[in-house]
Amino acid sequence: SGPRLALTSLPAMQASLAGSAAGRSGGAAPRVLLVVDGANVARFRQDGSFRPSALRACVEFFAREGVPEARVVVTLSETHWQTVVADAWGKSLDAREGVAWTPTGTDDDLFTIQLAASSGAWVVTNDRFENHPAWAAPVRGRLVRPPHSARASRAPEICSA
C-alpha cells in the first residue's frame, strides 16, 4: 500500500491545480481539475449505504478550498442516476455535465482513472486502485482522500504509493 501523508492544508494540490487552471502551455486550461470517485465516496460507511449527500459534501469542501465546482466531475455508475438527481443539487450537477455516467456492469474505477489521467486531474477516493496497477500508475501521486463531512476541520489526506 504505502504511507499516507496527513495534511493540515492542501498546498501541494492547490499549487498543482493553480498551474492547471492557468494552462501549462499557454493554451486553454483543462476543464476537469478534480475527479471524484463517486461510488467510493458515497459508500464510505461501514454499512455500505449509498449517500448522495456525501458527494455534495465532498464537492462543496473542495469548492471552499478553491476548486470551482464547474471543474469537478463525479464518476458514477448510471445505476445511481435516479438517486443522485432526486434533489436540486444532483439535478444541477447532472445538468452541467458534472457527472461522468459509466455504463451498468462496467468497472467505474477504470473510467475514473482514465478521466483523471487524460486531464491531469486529481482523484478524490478512498481507493488505491491496487486492482488496476498499470492503469493507475499515471494518477498514483494525485490521489486524495475525501473529507469526512462538509464541516471537516482537517484537510483530506494526499495518498502516496
Coordinates of C-alpha atoms in Angstrom, one line a residue, residues 1-160:
S1 CA 0.0 0.0 0.0
G2 CA 2.3 2.8 1.1
P3 CA 2.2 5.6 3.6
R4 CA -0.4 8.3 3.9
L5 CA 0.6 11.9 4.5
A6 CA -1.8 13.8 6.8
L7 CA -2.0 17.4 5.7
T8 CA -3.3 20.4 7.6
S9 CA -3.9 22.3 4.3
L10 CA -3.7 21.4 0.6
P11 CA -0.8 23.4 -0.6
A12 CA 0.6 20.7 -3.0
M13 CA -2.8 20.1 -4.5
Q14 CA -3.7 23.8 -4.7
A15 CA -0.3 24.7 -6.4
S16 CA -0.8 21.9 -8.9
L17 CA -4.4 23.0 -9.6
A18 CA -3.4 26.6 -9.9
G19 CA -0.8 25.6 -12.6
S20 CA -3.5 23.6 -14.4
A21 CA -6.0 26.4 -14.2
A22 CA -3.5 28.8 -15.7
G23 CA -2.9 26.4 -18.6
R24 CA 0.5 24.8 -18.8
S25 CA 1.5 25.7 -22.3
G26 CA -0.5 28.9 -22.7
G27 CA -3.4 27.0 -24.2
A28 CA -6.8 26.6 -22.8
A29 CA -7.0 25.3 -19.3
P30 CA -8.3 21.8 -18.8
R31 CA -12.0 21.6 -18.0
V32 CA -11.5 18.9 -15.3
L33 CA -9.3 19.6 -12.3
L34 CA -10.7 17.1 -9.9
V35 CA -12.4 13.7 -10.4
V36 CA -14.5 12.3 -7.6
D37 CA -14.7 8.5 -7.4
G38 CA -18.5 8.8 -6.8
A39 CA -19.4 5.3 -5.7
N40 CA -16.4 5.1 -3.4
V41 CA -17.0 8.5 -1.8
A42 CA -20.8 8.0 -1.5
R43 CA -20.4 4.5 0.0
F44 CA -17.7 5.1 2.5
R45 CA -19.6 3.9 5.6
Q46 CA -19.5 0.7 7.4
D47 CA -23.0 -0.2 6.3
G48 CA -22.1 0.4 2.7
S49 CA -25.2 2.5 2.0
F50 CA -25.1 4.9 -0.9
R51 CA -25.3 8.6 0.3
P52 CA -25.5 11.3 -2.4
S53 CA -25.1 13.8 0.4
A54 CA -21.5 12.6 0.8
L55 CA -20.9 13.6 -2.9
R56 CA -22.3 17.0 -2.3
A57 CA -20.2 17.5 0.9
C58 CA -17.1 16.4 -1.0
V59 CA -17.6 18.7 -3.9
E60 CA -18.5 21.7 -1.7
F61 CA -15.5 21.1 0.5
F62 CA -13.1 21.3 -2.4
A63 CA -15.0 24.4 -3.7
R64 CA -14.2 26.1 -0.4
E65 CA -10.6 25.0 -1.0
G66 CA -10.6 26.9 -4.3
V67 CA -11.6 24.2 -6.8
P68 CA -14.5 25.6 -8.8
E69 CA -17.5 23.2 -8.9
A70 CA -17.6 23.6 -12.7
R71 CA -14.1 22.0 -12.8
V72 CA -15.1 18.9 -10.8
V73 CA -16.5 15.7 -12.4
V74 CA -18.0 12.9 -10.4
T75 CA -17.7 9.4 -12.0
L76 CA -20.6 7.2 -11.1
S77 CA -22.5 4.2 -12.5
E78 CA -25.7 5.0 -14.3
T79 CA -27.5 2.7 -11.8
H80 CA -27.3 5.6 -9.3
W81 CA -28.8 8.2 -11.7
Q82 CA -32.3 8.3 -10.1
T83 CA -30.9 8.6 -6.6
V84 CA -28.4 11.4 -7.5
V85 CA -30.9 13.5 -9.5
A86 CA -33.6 13.2 -6.9
D87 CA -32.6 16.6 -5.4
A88 CA -31.9 20.0 -6.8
W89 CA -28.1 19.8 -6.3
G90 CA -27.9 16.4 -8.1
K91 CA -30.0 17.7 -10.9
S92 CA -27.7 20.8 -11.2
L93 CA -24.6 18.5 -11.2
D94 CA -26.1 16.4 -13.9
A95 CA -27.3 19.4 -16.0
R96 CA -23.8 21.0 -16.0
E97 CA -22.3 17.6 -17.1
G98 CA -20.6 17.3 -13.7
V99 CA -21.2 13.6 -13.7
A100 CA -19.5 11.1 -16.0
W101 CA -22.1 8.3 -16.0
T102 CA -20.5 4.9 -16.5
P103 CA -22.4 2.1 -18.2
T104 CA -24.0 -0.5 -15.9
G105 CA -21.8 -3.5 -15.5
T106 CA -18.5 -1.8 -16.3
D107 CA -15.7 -1.0 -13.9
D108 CA -16.2 2.6 -12.9
D109 CA -12.7 2.7 -11.4
L110 CA -11.2 2.5 -14.9
F111 CA -13.4 5.4 -16.1
T112 CA -12.2 7.4 -13.0
I113 CA -8.6 6.6 -13.7
Q114 CA -8.7 7.3 -17.4
L115 CA -10.6 10.6 -17.0
A116 CA -8.0 11.8 -14.4
A117 CA -5.0 10.6 -16.3
S118 CA -6.2 12.2 -19.6
S119 CA -6.9 15.6 -18.0
G120 CA -4.1 15.7 -15.4
A121 CA -6.7 15.9 -12.7
W122 CA -6.5 14.9 -9.0
V123 CA -8.7 12.0 -7.8
V124 CA -10.8 12.1 -4.7
T125 CA -11.1 8.5 -3.5
N126 CA -10.6 6.1 -0.6
D127 CA -9.3 3.6 -3.2
R128 CA -5.7 3.0 -4.1
F129 CA -6.7 1.2 -7.3
E130 CA -4.4 -1.7 -6.4
N131 CA -6.5 -3.9 -8.6
H132 CA -5.5 -1.7 -11.6
P133 CA -1.8 -1.1 -11.0
A134 CA -0.8 -0.4 -14.6
W135 CA -3.8 1.8 -15.3
A136 CA -3.5 3.7 -12.1
A137 CA 0.2 4.5 -12.4
P138 CA -0.3 7.9 -14.1
V139 CA -2.6 9.1 -11.2
R140 CA -0.8 7.5 -8.3
G141 CA 0.6 10.7 -6.9
R142 CA -2.7 12.6 -7.3
L143 CA -5.0 10.5 -5.1
V144 CA -6.7 12.5 -2.3
R145 CA -8.9 11.0 0.4
P146 CA -12.3 12.8 0.7
P147 CA -13.2 14.9 3.7
H148 CA -15.2 13.1 6.3
S149 CA -18.0 15.7 6.2
A150 CA -19.0 19.1 4.9
R151 CA -17.7 20.5 8.2
A152 CA -14.4 18.8 8.1
S153 CA -11.9 20.6 10.3
R154 CA -8.9 19.0 8.8
A155 CA -8.0 18.7 5.2
P156 CA -8.1 15.4 3.4
E157 CA -5.0 13.3 3.0
I158 CA -2.9 13.0 -0.1
C159 CA -2.0 9.3 -0.6
S160 CA 1.4 8.3 -1.7

